Amino acid sequence: MEAHRLLIEGIVQGVGFRPYVLREARLRQLKGWVRNSSKGLEILIYGTREEAETFLNLLLTHPPEHALITGSRHKTVQEQGEAEEEPEHPNTFRILESPENDHQDETSAGALLPPDRAICDRCRQELRQAGNRRNGYAFTTCLNCGPRYSVITGLSYDRARTTMAELPMCESCRLEYEGSCGAVPKEGPLPARQHSQTNSCPVCAIPMRLYAASAQLLTEDPARCLDLTANALEAGSTVAVKGVGGYLLLADACAANAVKQLRKQKNRPAKPFALMYPDIETVQGDAELSETERKALESTQAPIVLCRLRDKPASGLCSAEVAPGLNRIGIMLPYAPLLRILLQRLARPLIATSANLSGSPIIYRDRDALAQCGRFACLTLTFERDIMVPQDDSVIQFDTHGRRILLRRSRGLAPNHHPNPFSKLPVPVFAAGADLKNAFALADSQKLLVSQYLGNLASYESLENWHHVRQHLFGLYRFCPEVVLHDAHPACHSSGLAQKLAAETGAACVSIGHHESHFAALLAEHELHQSGQEVLGFIWDGTGYGGDGQIWGGEVMRYCAQGIRREVHLKYFPVLAGDRMSLEPRLSALSLLHSCGFAADRREKLLAGFFTEQEWGYYNKAALTGANGLQTSSMGRLIDAVSALLGLTMRNNYEAEAAMRLESLASVHARSDTAAYPLQLSPCGTQIDPRLMLTAICDELSYGESRGRIAIRFFRTLAGLVFQLSRKLGVFTLGFSGGVFQNALLCGMIRQTAGPEHRLLFHNQLSPNDENCGFGQIAAWQIRQLKQA
């Protein structure tokens, strides 16, 4: 009798695929087996070729809800040949354990890593169901929810290759796991925990512990841990709680003193805090929630969603302390049962921010939490399920057209990217990414992984995390690159890391321009990077090393069959005080007013109060002399300058504060004002000259025009510039990348202004910010290879 080996690749593990195959095969009276392996999902069927083809088609067209299939294969084998794992003809269909020598196949692995998923409806019901043995159990998970990527230690995905390996199941859980708790239903939901690798219950509970700020153990009793934690939050204290990807600091968002105390403890004077709400009803009392935003909050990814704040939040939220100067707040729902239990008890929004000092990565190791969280929190609540890789909460928002903008790609979204636009890569490639918002990428013909957000590599702790996550992913897939890519800036931390890795592995090491990688990332997301089709890319951000040694950031680039080239850019203006300019918008204002020819007395009047007398003399002289000769074309710095001129932000307390405050102010007048400012190109047509626009803005300020109207006109001018350049250059497929396009208001305006002749390309699975640079470095290298072919 023929045997048929089926292989399904993609996110096919940790999604309930094996129990699903088992049920469907037995319903059809098929004989054979299914198992996980590093290749993906392997199935062996005894029968005719037609039966095997029909069964494979069923699995491909009706897979489990959370599966993502990237490929499949069907091979006919002989019963005693390649079907040797089952030497005797089976009389049924069953689930086999993964092969012991699975590591031999990891270099060609087709199994992608399942992301962590938020608690599902069924587990939420069990948490509060009287008489259910998991009622109130803080680590309830099933086939459809719970930690995945954060606990995986090896491929394939089985309990023995997770951080649950040393936590044995009780008899009841073992029976659930083996599917011995009753007949499998012929249709509808599968048994919730058959082959669920993170299965546990109160009898075989994951041990929980509560520590004082001094790291003294207070209790190991789960009920008392939860009681003391809830009581501390009620009393206005800060507590640290272990989540899925790291430790969170929780505090009462309705108690102004609690919020102020947390700001002081974290050295975070103004940056907005994320909020966790007990349920969607409480959210709707505080935020103007669209249907798109509601669905995102309730999704299995459970990200932080930026939502418009109501004038009078019903919960008593201290909005001025939580998000000063902003009209949007970051909201999420409790994605883990432990967090859900705490939020249900308190029945109010809590601040839920990463446990770290500002600028450092999230704490995820228990020993580090006990050593460091005491400086922020009076209590630290932890448990024995280790976290393999750190992950912050993902952050998204939606523009006025309901289009998603990723601000941070991490828990629930990392590390997969599908489809893989690099499936034709001739060799394995690793890209180190950028420095400020790092996310590296690795790819070969079988897979593409883009790491979670790893933070600013200027931090030693972030560098450690970068090494840890890279080594973890390399180890899972036995990945060894033959090409290593990095940013063209010679002083970037990521460039040094890449060069060291290339030397260790013998790989070729290639530098890629920062804005080239942004544009290439956008093209590859839309699978246009090898098309040769003309695309005009607006690559606007704060800082990036340019091909001429200057600081780029207001770039308009053209892609065509000949590759990527710079067409137009914002007119250069002096960089004052080096990196400090990105921290002090007042410096951008001074530099731009000088470069645009504003007279000294007018500059002094417009910037009155911005500088001390000593500072004014120093920086004004630097602007006049051109400082060290370094110039910038940064659109981010132009936005900073306008924010400063309107009196919103002289010095940034956090990254992009000036831009966020300007967007918040402008959004109030988004519908009531349709005017824009003049903005011209230089005579040669290759530079955007902001002089007329800045003159008009300063004139309106002098006349006493509303700052909000000036702000909205400024953004409308930038949106209009896009289509002015499109017409001039004769290209109507337009792409947008770089941190400026995190601005939901500007993106919405661009969509609104576009004509029927325009095709607009925005990022879908990646953030427009520097997180996309690793992915983009691979795309840019592939574009170069095609050009050279």
mmCIF file of C-alpha atoms in Angstrom, residues 340-591:
data_model
loop_
_atom_site.group_PDB
_atom_site.id
_atom_site.type_symbol
_atom_site.label_atom_id
_atom_site.label_comp_id
_atom_site.label_asym_id
_atom_site.label_seq_id
_atom_site.Cartn_x
_atom_site.Cartn_y
_atom_site.Cartn_z
ATOM 1 C CA ARG A 340 -6.921 40.193 33.868
ATOM 2 C CA ILE A 341 -7.549 38.967 37.422
ATOM 3 C CA LEU A 342 -5.861 42.065 38.887
ATOM 4 C CA LEU A 343 -7.689 44.483 36.568
ATOM 5 C CA GLN A 344 -11.076 42.885 37.276
ATOM 6 C CA ARG A 345 -10.493 43.297 41.002
ATOM 7 C CA LEU A 346 -9.567 46.958 40.731
ATOM 8 C CA ALA A 347 -12.199 47.841 38.087
ATOM 9 C CA ARG A 348 -10.332 50.932 36.905
ATOM 10 C CA PRO A 349 -7.530 51.781 34.477
ATOM 11 C CA LEU A 350 -3.969 51.192 35.596
ATOM 12 C CA ILE A 351 -0.757 52.593 34.239
ATOM 13 C CA ALA A 352 1.059 49.653 32.657
ATOM 14 C CA THR A 353 4.558 50.651 31.627
ATOM 15 C CA SER A 354 7.715 48.646 31.060
ATOM 16 C CA ALA A 355 9.779 48.036 34.174
ATOM 17 C CA ASN A 356 12.967 49.849 33.278
ATOM 18 C CA LEU A 357 14.737 53.144 33.593
ATOM 19 C CA SER A 358 14.036 55.552 30.750
ATOM 20 C CA GLY A 359 16.281 54.615 27.826
ATOM 21 C CA SER A 360 16.915 51.057 29.014
ATOM 22 C CA PRO A 361 15.156 47.910 27.748
ATOM 23 C CA ILE A 362 12.381 46.084 29.561
ATOM 24 C CA ILE A 363 13.451 43.863 32.477
ATOM 25 C CA TYR A 364 12.570 40.235 31.749
ATOM 26 C CA ARG A 365 14.830 38.054 33.900
ATOM 27 C CA ASP A 366 13.616 37.274 37.417
ATOM 28 C CA ARG A 367 16.985 37.930 39.021
ATOM 29 C CA ASP A 368 17.185 41.355 37.379
ATOM 30 C CA ALA A 369 13.636 42.160 38.454
ATOM 31 C CA LEU A 370 14.421 41.397 42.107
ATOM 32 C CA ALA A 371 17.606 43.444 41.910
ATOM 33 C CA GLN A 372 16.123 46.480 40.123
ATOM 34 C CA CYS A 373 12.344 46.737 40.510
ATOM 35 C CA GLY A 374 12.599 47.734 44.158
ATOM 36 C CA ARG A 375 13.679 51.229 43.092
ATOM 37 C CA PHE A 376 10.269 51.696 41.421
ATOM 38 C CA ALA A 377 7.855 49.354 43.178
ATOM 39 C CA CYS A 378 6.932 48.368 46.707
ATOM 40 C CA LEU A 379 6.123 44.815 45.554
ATOM 41 C CA THR A 380 7.321 42.503 42.779
ATOM 42 C CA LEU A 381 4.988 39.704 41.671
ATOM 43 C CA THR A 382 6.740 36.934 39.773
ATOM 44 C CA PHE A 383 6.318 33.295 38.730
ATOM 45 C CA GLU A 384 8.484 30.388 37.577
ATOM 46 C CA ARG A 385 7.719 30.330 33.844
ATOM 47 C CA ASP A 386 10.873 31.901 32.413
ATOM 48 C CA ILE A 387 10.824 34.381 29.537
ATOM 49 C CA MET A 388 13.274 33.411 26.788
ATOM 50 C CA VAL A 389 13.271 36.686 24.852
ATOM 51 C CA PRO A 390 12.209 40.173 26.014
ATOM 52 C CA GLN A 391 9.271 41.876 24.332
ATOM 53 C CA ASP A 392 7.665 45.227 24.966
ATOM 54 C CA ASP A 393 3.991 45.704 24.225
ATOM 55 C CA SER A 394 3.283 46.464 20.573
ATOM 56 C CA VAL A 395 1.869 49.940 19.839
ATOM 57 C CA ILE A 396 -0.401 50.925 16.955
ATOM 58 C CA GLN A 397 -2.709 53.727 15.900
ATOM 59 C CA PHE A 398 -5.092 54.379 13.021
ATOM 60 C CA ASP A 399 -5.248 57.356 10.690
ATOM 61 C CA THR A 400 -8.490 59.108 9.790
ATOM 62 C CA HIS A 401 -9.107 56.545 7.033
ATOM 63 C CA GLY A 402 -8.817 53.607 9.440
ATOM 64 C CA ARG A 403 -5.398 52.533 8.169
ATOM 65 C CA ARG A 404 -3.154 50.917 10.768
ATOM 66 C CA ILE A 405 0.165 52.551 11.600
ATOM 67 C CA LEU A 406 2.596 50.415 13.564
ATOM 68 C CA LEU A 407 4.545 52.454 16.090
ATOM 69 C CA ARG A 408 6.233 49.516 17.810
ATOM 70 C CA ARG A 409 6.266 45.933 16.585
ATOM 71 C CA SER A 410 6.818 43.478 19.400
ATOM 72 C CA ARG A 411 4.634 41.197 21.553
ATOM 73 C CA GLY A 412 1.968 39.454 19.487
ATOM 74 C CA LEU A 413 3.420 40.593 16.143
ATOM 75 C CA ALA A 414 7.060 39.455 16.149
ATOM 76 C CA PRO A 415 9.091 37.770 14.805
ATOM 77 C CA ASN A 416 7.510 36.572 11.531
ATOM 78 C CA HIS A 417 6.901 38.464 8.320
ATOM 79 C CA HIS A 418 4.694 36.967 5.621
ATOM 80 C CA PRO A 419 4.803 36.827 2.700
ATOM 81 C CA ASN A 420 8.561 36.503 2.356
ATOM 82 C CA PRO A 421 9.646 38.842 -0.454
ATOM 83 C CA PHE A 422 13.180 37.429 -0.206
ATOM 84 C CA SER A 423 12.375 33.818 -1.120
ATOM 85 C CA LYS A 424 14.790 34.037 -4.080
ATOM 86 C CA LEU A 425 17.806 34.948 -1.950
ATOM 87 C CA PRO A 426 20.796 32.908 -3.162
ATOM 88 C CA VAL A 427 22.434 32.833 0.302
ATOM 89 C CA PRO A 428 21.442 33.385 3.961
ATOM 90 C CA VAL A 429 21.538 37.109 4.827
ATOM 91 C CA PHE A 430 21.568 38.909 8.175
ATOM 92 C CA ALA A 431 20.849 42.638 8.552
ATOM 93 C CA ALA A 432 21.818 44.390 11.786
ATOM 94 C CA GLY A 433 19.260 47.211 11.496
ATOM 95 C CA ALA A 434 19.537 50.788 12.744
ATOM 96 C CA ASP A 435 20.668 52.157 16.104
ATOM 97 C CA LEU A 436 17.823 54.149 17.605
ATOM 98 C CA LYS A 437 14.866 51.775 17.193
ATOM 99 C CA ASN A 438 16.632 48.574 16.446
ATOM 100 C CA ALA A 439 15.096 45.459 14.949
ATOM 101 C CA PHE A 440 17.383 43.126 13.036
ATOM 102 C CA ALA A 441 16.310 40.757 10.246
ATOM 103 C CA LEU A 442 17.486 37.401 8.954
ATOM 104 C CA ALA A 443 16.363 35.690 5.789
ATOM 105 C CA ASP A 444 16.996 32.835 3.413
ATOM 106 C CA SER A 445 14.879 31.158 0.769
ATOM 107 C CA GLN A 446 12.859 29.332 3.461
ATOM 108 C CA LYS A 447 12.111 32.011 6.022
ATOM 109 C CA LEU A 448 12.166 35.665 6.995
ATOM 110 C CA LEU A 449 12.336 36.774 10.610
ATOM 111 C CA VAL A 450 12.256 40.391 11.790
ATOM 112 C CA SER A 451 13.076 40.696 15.465
ATOM 113 C CA GLN A 452 10.912 42.493 17.955
ATOM 114 C CA TYR A 453 11.738 46.110 18.827
ATOM 115 C CA LEU A 454 15.051 46.048 20.722
ATOM 116 C CA GLY A 455 15.426 49.721 21.637
ATOM 117 C CA ASN A 456 18.323 52.141 21.419
ATOM 118 C CA LEU A 457 21.664 50.391 20.976
ATOM 119 C CA ALA A 458 23.426 53.250 22.753
ATOM 120 C CA SER A 459 22.329 51.480 25.950
ATOM 121 C CA TYR A 460 24.600 48.682 27.181
ATOM 122 C CA GLU A 461 21.548 46.684 28.284
ATOM 123 C CA SER A 462 20.024 47.026 24.805
ATOM 124 C CA LEU A 463 23.253 45.750 23.263
ATOM 125 C CA GLU A 464 23.071 42.730 25.575
ATOM 126 C CA ASN A 465 19.481 42.081 24.503
ATOM 127 C CA TRP A 466 20.473 42.407 20.842
ATOM 128 C CA HIS A 467 23.144 39.743 21.283
ATOM 129 C CA HIS A 468 20.816 37.496 23.277
ATOM 130 C CA VAL A 469 17.917 37.608 20.790
ATOM 131 C CA ARG A 470 20.223 37.210 17.773
ATOM 132 C CA GLN A 471 21.977 34.217 19.309
ATOM 133 C CA HIS A 472 18.621 32.706 20.271
ATOM 134 C CA LEU A 473 17.206 32.929 16.739
ATOM 135 C CA PHE A 474 20.463 31.824 15.139
ATOM 136 C CA GLY A 475 20.452 28.817 17.489
ATOM 137 C CA LEU A 476 16.838 27.862 16.782
ATOM 138 C CA TYR A 477 17.478 27.694 13.044
ATOM 139 C CA ARG A 478 21.216 26.910 12.987
ATOM 140 C CA PHE A 479 21.420 30.091 10.945
ATOM 141 C CA CYS A 480 24.820 31.108 9.570
ATOM 142 C CA PRO A 481 24.814 34.146 7.265
ATOM 143 C CA GLU A 482 26.950 34.447 4.191
ATOM 144 C CA VAL A 483 26.202 38.163 3.875
ATOM 145 C CA VAL A 484 25.946 40.627 6.770
ATOM 146 C CA LEU A 485 24.428 44.078 6.174
ATOM 147 C CA HIS A 486 24.610 47.263 8.243
ATOM 148 C CA ASP A 487 23.925 50.993 8.201
ATOM 149 C CA ALA A 488 26.383 53.124 6.243
ATOM 150 C CA HIS A 489 27.119 55.363 9.250
ATOM 151 C CA PRO A 490 30.615 54.299 10.351
ATOM 152 C CA ALA A 491 29.986 55.175 14.003
ATOM 153 C CA CYS A 492 26.735 53.215 14.405
ATOM 154 C CA HIS A 493 26.741 50.575 17.144
ATOM 155 C CA SER A 494 24.876 48.269 14.773
ATOM 156 C CA SER A 495 27.628 48.692 12.165
ATOM 157 C CA GLY A 496 30.255 47.569 14.659
ATOM 158 C CA LEU A 497 28.125 44.586 15.667
ATOM 159 C CA ALA A 498 27.677 43.592 12.032
ATOM 160 C CA GLN A 499 31.362 43.905 11.213
ATOM 161 C CA LYS A 500 32.282 41.749 14.208
ATOM 162 C CA LEU A 501 29.725 39.098 13.225
ATOM 163 C CA ALA A 502 30.985 39.076 9.639
ATOM 164 C CA ALA A 503 34.550 38.568 10.850
ATOM 165 C CA GLU A 504 33.468 35.662 13.089
ATOM 166 C CA THR A 505 31.461 33.891 10.385
ATOM 167 C CA GLY A 506 33.531 34.743 7.323
ATOM 168 C CA ALA A 507 30.527 36.478 5.757
ATOM 169 C CA ALA A 508 30.733 39.347 3.307
ATOM 170 C CA CYS A 509 29.990 42.676 5.023
ATOM 171 C CA VAL A 510 28.073 45.347 3.102
ATOM 172 C CA SER A 511 26.908 48.834 4.154
ATOM 173 C CA ILE A 512 23.499 50.198 3.139
ATOM 174 C CA GLY A 513 22.416 53.835 3.231
ATOM 175 C CA HIS A 514 19.899 54.645 5.962
ATOM 176 C CA HIS A 515 17.251 56.183 3.723
ATOM 177 C CA GLU A 516 17.915 53.670 0.977
ATOM 178 C CA SER A 517 16.999 50.941 3.480
ATOM 179 C CA HIS A 518 13.799 52.780 4.488
ATOM 180 C CA PHE A 519 12.669 53.072 0.881
ATOM 181 C CA ALA A 520 13.660 49.508 0.032
ATOM 182 C CA ALA A 521 11.710 48.210 3.049
ATOM 183 C CA LEU A 522 8.578 49.876 1.752
ATOM 184 C CA LEU A 523 9.113 48.522 -1.748
ATOM 185 C CA ALA A 524 9.689 44.988 -0.449
ATOM 186 C CA GLU A 525 6.591 45.073 1.748
ATOM 187 C CA HIS A 526 4.631 45.696 -1.434
ATOM 188 C CA GLU A 527 6.792 43.195 -3.390
ATOM 189 C CA LEU A 528 7.944 45.900 -5.791
ATOM 190 C CA HIS A 529 11.655 45.878 -4.971
ATOM 191 C CA GLN A 530 12.494 43.721 -7.979
ATOM 192 C CA SER A 531 9.814 45.064 -10.296
ATOM 193 C CA GLY A 532 11.628 48.027 -11.847
ATOM 194 C CA GLN A 533 8.314 49.915 -11.665
ATOM 195 C CA GLU A 534 8.841 53.627 -10.988
ATOM 196 C CA VAL A 535 8.002 54.647 -7.429
ATOM 197 C CA LEU A 536 8.597 58.005 -5.762
ATOM 198 C CA GLY A 537 9.575 57.551 -2.123
ATOM 199 C CA PHE A 538 9.088 60.250 0.506
ATOM 200 C CA ILE A 539 11.564 59.239 3.191
ATOM 201 C CA TRP A 540 11.118 61.718 6.012
ATOM 202 C CA ASP A 541 12.620 61.252 9.450
ATOM 203 C CA GLY A 542 14.864 62.900 12.002
ATOM 204 C CA THR A 543 18.374 61.650 11.375
ATOM 205 C CA GLY A 544 20.175 59.415 8.927
ATOM 206 C CA TYR A 545 23.696 59.371 7.555
ATOM 207 C CA GLY A 546 23.668 60.578 3.962
ATOM 208 C CA GLY A 547 25.745 59.587 0.982
ATOM 209 C CA ASP A 548 27.437 63.014 0.988
ATOM 210 C CA GLY A 549 28.400 62.828 4.661
ATOM 211 C CA GLN A 550 25.594 65.169 5.753
ATOM 212 C CA ILE A 551 22.565 64.359 7.908
ATOM 213 C CA TRP A 552 19.630 63.448 5.689
ATOM 214 C CA GLY A 553 15.976 63.259 6.654
ATOM 215 C CA GLY A 554 13.781 65.119 4.161
ATOM 216 C CA GLU A 555 14.368 62.923 1.125
ATOM 217 C CA VAL A 556 12.419 62.260 -2.050
ATOM 218 C CA MET A 557 13.888 59.220 -3.810
ATOM 219 C CA ARG A 558 13.093 57.467 -7.080
ATOM 220 C CA TYR A 559 13.107 53.718 -7.611
ATOM 221 C CA CYS A 560 13.262 52.316 -11.144
ATOM 222 C CA ALA A 561 15.024 49.536 -13.015
ATOM 223 C CA GLN A 562 18.354 51.297 -12.441
ATOM 224 C CA GLY A 563 17.922 51.178 -8.646
ATOM 225 C CA ILE A 564 17.322 53.884 -6.031
ATOM 226 C CA ARG A 565 18.515 57.471 -6.317
ATOM 227 C CA ARG A 566 17.927 60.743 -4.486
ATOM 228 C CA GLU A 567 15.842 63.212 -6.521
ATOM 229 C CA VAL A 568 14.860 66.058 -4.196
ATOM 230 C CA HIS A 569 15.554 66.962 -0.575
ATOM 231 C CA LEU A 570 14.758 69.598 1.980
ATOM 232 C CA LYS A 571 17.235 72.443 1.644
ATOM 233 C CA TYR A 572 20.188 71.982 3.983
ATOM 234 C CA PHE A 573 20.435 74.011 7.181
ATOM 235 C CA PRO A 574 23.202 73.956 9.825
ATOM 236 C CA VAL A 575 23.345 71.310 12.531
ATOM 237 C CA LEU A 576 23.802 73.143 15.826
ATOM 238 C CA ALA A 577 25.337 71.412 18.846
ATOM 239 C CA GLY A 578 25.472 68.003 17.184
ATOM 240 C CA ASP A 579 23.046 65.428 18.574
ATOM 241 C CA ARG A 580 21.661 67.992 21.004
ATOM 242 C CA MET A 581 19.690 69.539 18.147
ATOM 243 C CA SER A 582 17.336 66.541 18.075
ATOM 244 C CA LEU A 583 16.721 67.045 21.794
ATOM 245 C CA GLU A 584 16.157 70.823 21.658
ATOM 246 C CA PRO A 585 13.645 72.015 19.034
ATOM 247 C CA ARG A 586 14.627 75.614 19.783
ATOM 248 C CA LEU A 587 17.975 74.924 18.045
ATOM 249 C CA SER A 588 16.166 73.749 14.903
ATOM 250 C CA ALA A 589 14.085 76.932 14.960
ATOM 251 C CA LEU A 590 17.189 79.127 15.200
ATOM 252 C CA SER A 591 19.044 77.238 12.483
#
